[in-house]
Short mmCIF file of C-alpha atoms and ligand atoms in Angstrom, two decimals:
data_model
loop_
_atom_site.label_atom_id
_atom_site.label_comp_id
_atom_site.label_asym_id
_atom_site.label_seq_id
_atom_site.Cartn_x
_atom_site.Cartn_y
_atom_site.Cartn_z
CA MET W 1 11.61 -11.67 26.45
CA SER W 2 15.36 -11.76 25.62
CA TYR W 3 17.07 -14.99 24.57
CA GLU W 4 20.59 -16.60 24.35
CA THR W 5 20.54 -18.85 21.46
CA ILE W 6 18.03 -17.32 18.98
CA LEU W 7 17.04 -13.78 17.81
CA VAL W 8 13.59 -12.98 17.64
CA GLU W 9 11.99 -9.81 15.78
CA THR W 10 8.88 -8.76 14.23
CA ARG W 11 8.44 -6.97 10.71
CA GLY W 12 4.87 -6.09 10.44
CA ALA W 13 2.92 -9.06 10.69
CA VAL W 14 5.67 -11.39 10.25
CA THR W 15 7.81 -12.85 13.13
CA LEU W 16 11.58 -13.70 12.27
CA ILE W 17 13.30 -15.95 14.35
CA THR W 18 17.22 -16.75 13.61
CA LEU W 19 18.92 -19.68 15.26
CA ASN W 20 22.06 -17.95 16.78
CA ARG W 21 24.93 -20.37 17.51
CA PRO W 22 27.06 -19.75 14.51
CA GLN W 23 30.32 -20.82 16.27
CA ALA W 24 28.55 -24.47 16.60
CA LEU W 25 26.85 -24.21 13.35
CA ASN W 26 23.43 -23.49 15.16
CA ALA W 27 23.51 -26.94 16.74
CA LEU W 28 20.45 -27.44 18.50
CA ASN W 29 20.97 -28.09 22.33
CA SER W 30 18.49 -28.15 25.14
CA LYS W 31 18.61 -24.27 25.59
CA VAL W 32 17.79 -23.75 21.72
CA LEU W 33 14.77 -25.97 22.25
CA ALA W 34 13.69 -24.30 25.25
CA GLU W 35 13.89 -20.80 23.80
CA LEU W 36 12.10 -21.88 20.56
CA ILE W 37 9.47 -23.48 22.27
CA ASP W 38 9.08 -20.08 24.06
CA ALA W 39 9.09 -17.85 20.81
CA PHE W 40 6.97 -20.06 19.06
CA ALA W 41 4.40 -19.85 21.77
CA ALA W 42 4.57 -16.16 21.67
CA TYR W 43 4.36 -15.78 18.05
CA GLU W 44 1.22 -18.24 18.34
CA ALA W 45 -0.31 -16.08 20.94
CA ASP W 46 0.23 -12.65 19.44
CA HIS W 47 -2.77 -11.96 17.08
CA THR W 48 -0.65 -9.21 15.29
CA GLN W 49 1.68 -12.00 14.03
CA LEU W 50 0.14 -13.98 11.19
CA CYS W 51 3.24 -15.83 9.74
CA ALA W 52 6.76 -16.85 10.90
CA VAL W 53 10.12 -17.38 9.44
CA LEU W 54 12.96 -19.32 10.68
CA THR W 55 16.40 -19.41 9.61
CA GLY W 56 19.94 -19.76 10.96
CA SER W 57 22.75 -16.83 11.32
CA GLY W 58 25.74 -17.08 9.29
CA GLU W 59 26.03 -18.34 5.62
CA LYS W 60 27.29 -21.60 6.67
CA ALA W 61 24.27 -23.52 8.40
CA PHE W 62 20.69 -23.45 9.09
CA ALA W 63 21.57 -25.88 11.77
CA ALA W 64 24.21 -28.74 11.69
CA GLY W 65 22.09 -30.96 14.11
CA ALA W 66 21.25 -31.88 17.60
CA ASP W 67 24.22 -30.91 19.92
CA ILE W 68 26.55 -33.73 19.59
CA LYS W 69 28.72 -32.48 22.38
CA GLU W 70 25.64 -32.05 24.77
CA MET W 71 24.80 -35.85 23.90
CA ALA W 72 28.11 -37.50 23.84
CA ASP W 73 28.42 -38.06 27.74
CA LYS W 74 24.59 -38.42 28.28
CA PRO W 75 23.49 -41.62 30.19
CA ALA W 76 21.02 -43.64 27.91
CA VAL W 77 18.51 -43.96 30.63
CA ASP W 78 18.29 -40.38 31.06
CA PHE W 79 17.34 -40.22 27.10
CA TYR W 80 14.46 -42.57 27.70
CA LEU W 81 13.36 -40.82 31.32
CA GLU W 82 13.16 -37.40 29.92
CA ASP W 83 11.85 -38.76 26.56
CA HIS W 84 14.58 -36.62 25.05
CA PHE W 85 13.38 -34.87 21.74
CA SER W 86 9.63 -35.15 22.45
CA GLY W 87 9.60 -31.45 23.15
CA TRP W 88 10.04 -30.77 19.24
CA GLN W 89 6.88 -32.44 18.47
CA SER W 90 4.70 -31.82 21.34
CA ASP W 91 5.57 -28.27 22.40
CA LEU W 92 6.61 -26.80 18.99
CA VAL W 93 5.16 -28.65 16.18
CA LYS W 94 1.81 -29.26 17.80
CA ARG W 95 1.14 -26.21 19.62
CA THR W 96 2.07 -23.91 16.47
CA ARG W 97 -1.24 -23.85 14.42
CA LYS W 98 -0.21 -20.52 12.54
CA PRO W 99 1.83 -21.00 9.38
CA TRP W 100 5.65 -20.82 9.46
CA ILE W 101 8.48 -21.14 6.78
CA ALA W 102 11.87 -22.50 7.01
CA ALA W 103 14.45 -20.61 5.37
CA VAL W 104 17.48 -23.10 4.95
CA ASN W 105 20.73 -21.12 4.38
CA GLY W 106 23.31 -23.85 4.30
CA PHE W 107 23.82 -27.38 6.16
CA ALA W 108 20.38 -28.60 7.58
CA LEU W 109 21.85 -32.04 9.02
CA GLY W 110 20.32 -34.52 11.65
CA GLY W 111 18.07 -32.49 13.94
CA GLY W 112 18.56 -29.47 11.59
CA CYS W 113 16.86 -31.11 8.86
CA GLU W 114 14.25 -32.52 10.93
CA LEU W 115 13.56 -28.97 12.22
CA ALA W 116 13.37 -27.70 8.93
CA MET W 117 10.87 -30.47 7.75
CA MET W 118 8.80 -29.35 10.99
CA ALA W 119 8.13 -26.16 8.99
CA ASP W 120 5.02 -25.91 6.98
CA PHE W 121 7.42 -25.71 4.08
CA ILE W 122 11.13 -25.04 3.42
CA ILE W 123 12.48 -22.42 1.01
CA ALA W 124 16.30 -23.40 0.38
CA ALA W 125 19.36 -21.54 -0.47
CA ASP W 126 21.08 -22.77 -3.45
CA SER W 127 24.03 -23.32 -1.00
CA ALA W 128 21.67 -25.38 1.19
CA LYS W 129 22.64 -29.13 1.88
CA PHE W 130 20.17 -31.70 3.61
CA GLY W 131 21.25 -34.78 5.34
CA GLN W 132 20.56 -37.57 8.26
CA PRO W 133 24.11 -38.46 8.95
CA GLU W 134 23.14 -39.81 12.46
CA ILE W 135 24.25 -43.20 11.36
CA LYS W 136 27.96 -42.00 11.46
CA LEU W 137 27.46 -41.39 15.31
CA GLY W 138 26.07 -44.84 16.21
CA VAL W 139 22.66 -43.65 16.06
CA ALA W 140 19.76 -42.63 14.02
CA PRO W 141 17.35 -39.67 13.36
CA GLY W 142 15.60 -38.75 16.57
CA MET W 143 13.27 -35.62 15.90
CA GLY W 144 11.35 -37.17 12.98
CA GLY W 145 13.81 -37.65 10.09
CA SER W 146 12.88 -41.26 9.42
CA GLN W 147 9.36 -40.37 8.94
CA ARG W 148 8.98 -36.76 7.53
CA LEU W 149 11.91 -37.46 5.19
CA THR W 150 10.34 -40.72 3.83
CA ARG W 151 6.94 -38.72 3.60
CA ALA W 152 8.74 -36.06 1.70
CA VAL W 153 11.03 -37.65 -0.64
CA GLY W 154 10.01 -41.14 -0.45
CA LYS W 155 11.39 -44.29 0.54
CA ALA W 156 14.67 -44.88 -1.72
CA LYS W 157 15.85 -41.66 -1.24
CA ALA W 158 15.01 -41.36 2.52
CA MET W 159 16.58 -45.15 3.32
CA GLU W 160 19.60 -43.98 1.18
CA MET W 161 20.31 -40.94 3.03
CA CYS W 162 19.53 -42.50 6.33
CA LEU W 163 22.08 -45.69 5.52
CA THR W 164 24.67 -43.77 3.84
CA GLY W 165 24.44 -40.14 5.86
CA ARG W 166 24.87 -38.60 2.35
CA MET W 167 23.80 -35.19 1.87
CA MET W 168 21.31 -33.60 -0.92
CA ASP W 169 22.06 -30.70 -2.34
CA ALA W 170 19.59 -27.85 -2.80
CA GLY W 171 18.86 -28.91 -6.51
CA GLU W 172 18.01 -32.25 -5.83
CA ALA W 173 16.12 -31.33 -2.87
CA GLU W 174 13.85 -29.25 -4.95
CA ARG W 175 13.41 -32.03 -7.46
CA SER W 176 12.46 -34.59 -4.89
CA SER W 177 9.88 -32.34 -3.26
CA LEU W 178 11.84 -31.52 -0.08
CA VAL W 179 11.62 -28.00 -0.57
CA ALA W 180 9.16 -25.60 -2.05
CA ARG W 181 11.68 -23.46 -3.82
CA VAL W 182 15.37 -22.71 -4.18
CA VAL W 183 16.85 -19.20 -4.57
CA PRO W 184 20.21 -17.60 -4.60
CA LEU W 185 21.61 -17.47 -0.95
CA ALA W 186 21.76 -13.51 -1.15
CA ASP W 187 18.10 -13.44 -1.87
CA LEU W 188 16.78 -15.96 0.67
CA LEU W 189 15.76 -13.92 3.57
CA GLU W 190 14.10 -11.33 1.62
CA ASP W 191 12.27 -14.05 -0.59
CA ALA W 192 11.22 -15.95 2.88
CA LEU W 193 9.97 -12.60 4.43
CA LYS W 194 8.08 -11.76 1.30
CA THR W 195 6.44 -15.30 0.90
CA ALA W 196 5.47 -14.85 4.86
CA GLU W 197 4.16 -11.30 4.25
CA THR W 198 1.80 -12.82 1.49
CA ILE W 199 0.70 -15.55 3.62
CA ALA W 200 0.18 -12.60 6.61
CA SER W 201 -2.11 -10.82 4.34
CA MET W 202 -4.59 -13.79 3.89
CA PRO W 203 -7.57 -14.36 6.06
CA PRO W 204 -5.96 -15.52 9.18
CA MET W 205 -8.62 -18.42 10.06
CA ALA W 206 -8.37 -19.59 6.50
CA ALA W 207 -4.71 -19.79 6.80
CA ILE W 208 -4.75 -21.98 9.80
CA ALA W 209 -7.54 -24.08 8.33
CA ASN W 210 -5.69 -24.70 4.82
CA LYS W 211 -2.48 -25.87 6.88
CA GLU W 212 -4.67 -28.50 9.08
CA MET W 213 -6.22 -29.72 5.96
CA VAL W 214 -2.87 -30.42 4.09
CA ASN W 215 -1.40 -31.63 7.19
CA ALA W 216 -4.30 -34.09 7.79
CA ALA W 217 -3.30 -35.59 4.37
CA TYR W 218 -0.15 -37.14 6.16
CA GLU W 219 -2.16 -38.59 9.10
CA THR W 220 -5.10 -40.12 7.81
CA THR W 221 -6.72 -41.88 4.58
CA LEU W 222 -8.01 -40.19 1.69
CA GLU W 223 -11.92 -40.77 2.71
CA GLN W 224 -11.13 -39.26 6.11
CA GLY W 225 -9.07 -36.53 4.72
CA LEU W 226 -11.64 -35.42 2.22
CA LEU W 227 -14.33 -35.35 5.02
CA PHE W 228 -12.05 -33.45 7.07
CA GLU W 229 -11.52 -30.99 4.29
CA ARG W 230 -15.45 -30.66 3.45
CA ARG W 231 -15.95 -29.83 7.20
CA LEU W 232 -13.31 -27.23 7.51
CA PHE W 233 -14.36 -25.71 4.25
CA GLN W 234 -18.02 -25.61 5.74
CA VAL W 235 -16.72 -24.02 8.85
CA LEU W 236 -14.93 -21.19 6.98
CA ALA W 237 -18.01 -20.52 5.01
CA ALA W 238 -19.67 -19.61 8.18
CA SER W 239 -16.66 -17.04 8.97
CA GLU W 240 -16.98 -13.26 8.54
CA ASP W 241 -13.79 -13.34 6.46
CA LYS W 242 -15.40 -15.64 3.94
CA ALA W 243 -18.53 -13.18 3.40
CA GLU W 244 -16.04 -10.17 3.07
CA GLY W 245 -13.70 -12.21 0.92
CA MET W 246 -16.29 -12.83 -1.52
CA LYS W 247 -18.11 -9.58 -1.08
CA ALA W 248 -14.56 -7.95 -1.96
CA PHE W 249 -14.26 -10.01 -4.96
CA VAL W 250 -17.48 -9.01 -6.51
CA GLU W 251 -16.69 -5.32 -5.42
CA LYS W 252 -13.33 -5.41 -7.23
CA ARG W 253 -11.41 -4.27 -3.76
CA PRO W 254 -8.97 -5.88 -1.50
CA GLY W 255 -10.74 -7.75 1.41
CA VAL W 256 -10.25 -6.45 5.01
CA TRP W 257 -9.88 -9.33 7.55
CA LYS W 258 -11.29 -10.05 10.85
CA GLY W 259 -9.77 -13.16 11.35
CA ARG W 260 -12.85 -14.91 12.37
N1 LIG Z 301 26.71 -30.49 17.41
C1 LIG Z 301 27.79 -29.86 18.12
N2 LIG Z 301 28.77 -29.04 17.54
C2 LIG Z 301 28.68 -28.95 16.36
C3 LIG Z 301 27.68 -29.88 15.63
C4 LIG Z 301 26.64 -30.65 16.26
N3 LIG Z 301 25.77 -31.23 15.68
N4 LIG Z 301 28.00 -29.60 14.24
C5 LIG Z 301 29.17 -28.61 14.15
N5 LIG Z 301 29.56 -28.36 15.38
C6 LIG Z 301 30.78 -27.62 15.88
C7 LIG Z 301 31.87 -28.28 15.57
O1 LIG Z 301 32.46 -28.97 16.76
C8 LIG Z 301 32.95 -27.07 15.39
O2 LIG Z 301 33.11 -26.26 16.87
P1 LIG Z 301 34.84 -26.36 17.11
O3 LIG Z 301 35.27 -25.32 16.35
O4 LIG Z 301 34.45 -25.64 18.94
O5 LIG Z 301 35.27 -27.48 16.99
C9 LIG Z 301 32.10 -25.98 14.80
O6 LIG Z 301 30.62 -26.31 14.89
C10 LIG Z 301 32.33 -26.11 13.37
O7 LIG Z 301 32.13 -27.25 12.84
P2 LIG Z 301 33.31 -27.88 11.80
O8 LIG Z 301 34.68 -27.41 12.24
O9 LIG Z 301 32.98 -29.29 11.81
O10 LIG Z 301 32.84 -27.31 10.40
P3 LIG Z 301 33.25 -28.07 8.81
O11 LIG Z 301 32.87 -26.92 8.02
O12 LIG Z 301 34.51 -28.62 8.90
O13 LIG Z 301 32.06 -29.22 8.80
C11 LIG Z 301 29.95 -30.02 8.88
C12 LIG Z 301 30.77 -28.91 8.79
C13 LIG Z 301 30.00 -31.13 7.93
C14 LIG Z 301 28.51 -29.73 9.18
C15 LIG Z 301 30.38 -30.84 10.21
O14 LIG Z 301 30.49 -29.69 11.19
C16 LIG Z 301 29.49 -31.92 10.66
O15 LIG Z 301 29.47 -32.74 10.26
N6 LIG Z 301 28.70 -31.48 11.94
C17 LIG Z 301 27.75 -32.72 12.53
C18 LIG Z 301 26.76 -32.96 11.56
C19 LIG Z 301 25.91 -34.17 12.42
O16 LIG Z 301 26.20 -35.26 12.40
N7 LIG Z 301 24.71 -34.04 12.73
C20 LIG Z 301 23.86 -34.83 13.38
C21 LIG Z 301 23.86 -34.78 14.92
S1 LIG Z 301 23.01 -35.94 15.61
C22 LIG Z 301 21.41 -35.48 15.50
O17 LIG Z 301 21.03 -34.58 15.24
C23 LIG Z 301 20.13 -36.54 16.36
C24 LIG Z 301 19.00 -36.26 15.91
O18 LIG Z 301 18.58 -36.81 14.87
C25 LIG Z 301 18.09 -35.42 16.45
#
């Protein structure tokens, strides 16, 4: 399928999705949301694809937020009646069980920061800047910023960023555990794709289970999380890939995965 606002290509077992509205700093309008939902659903359904990378086109922005021009004249009741922004969580995050990485190449502001935080982890360029500046527009985060940013960096920094709208640079984002790693901008895409290839080379069912376990740490108590982890470990222990992985280790050869 061809899209207007994003680019999608496959490189081996890795799907690369690029936000492609550089003239608007890749601002996230409803068309982008619809196309991303479609592209992520296609990634999820394609058994040859085992990891995805999401990045922004141009060197300036990953995404500078939800599209302010689209929201400016929208009647308030429509935000409520459409449950505006719900699709990001219900259709994109929840339905994507396979791993994906955000490669943040510049501004990740408002909805852009929130979209990056929906990824399983972020690799940032040294030029990246993160922020939740919605307060300056008379609003607040609407795609998860107040919740995911607080869980990632803690209350003090999240509160300061939401209340002042100040941006966090890549170094501070790494020190604050918002991002997994910072790399030079010129190396960002190659690094993210290589990391995705590493993930894609793992047993696919184990990748999904590892993702579910780590995400469970955000949703539940320690006791329930530990039980969830043990049960998933036990499910994996019954998989053909577990038998193959342990046999391959003993035989000193790479495993050949079936994904089940
Ligand atoms: N929505 C729509 N268009 C945007 C945009 C956005 N979020 N961000 C940038 N653009 C557009 C600009 O309007 C401009 O278009 P024109 O050339 O047609 O005027 C183009 O992108 C380039 O932007 P600037 O000229 O502003 O570039 P700059 O280098 O001077 O500034 C910036 C860069 C600091 C990122 C600035 O563009 C900016 O502050 N953008 C808005 C950031 C923001 O407030 N984001 C939050 C949006 S609300 C939200 O996301 C709600 C939510 O939680 C879901």
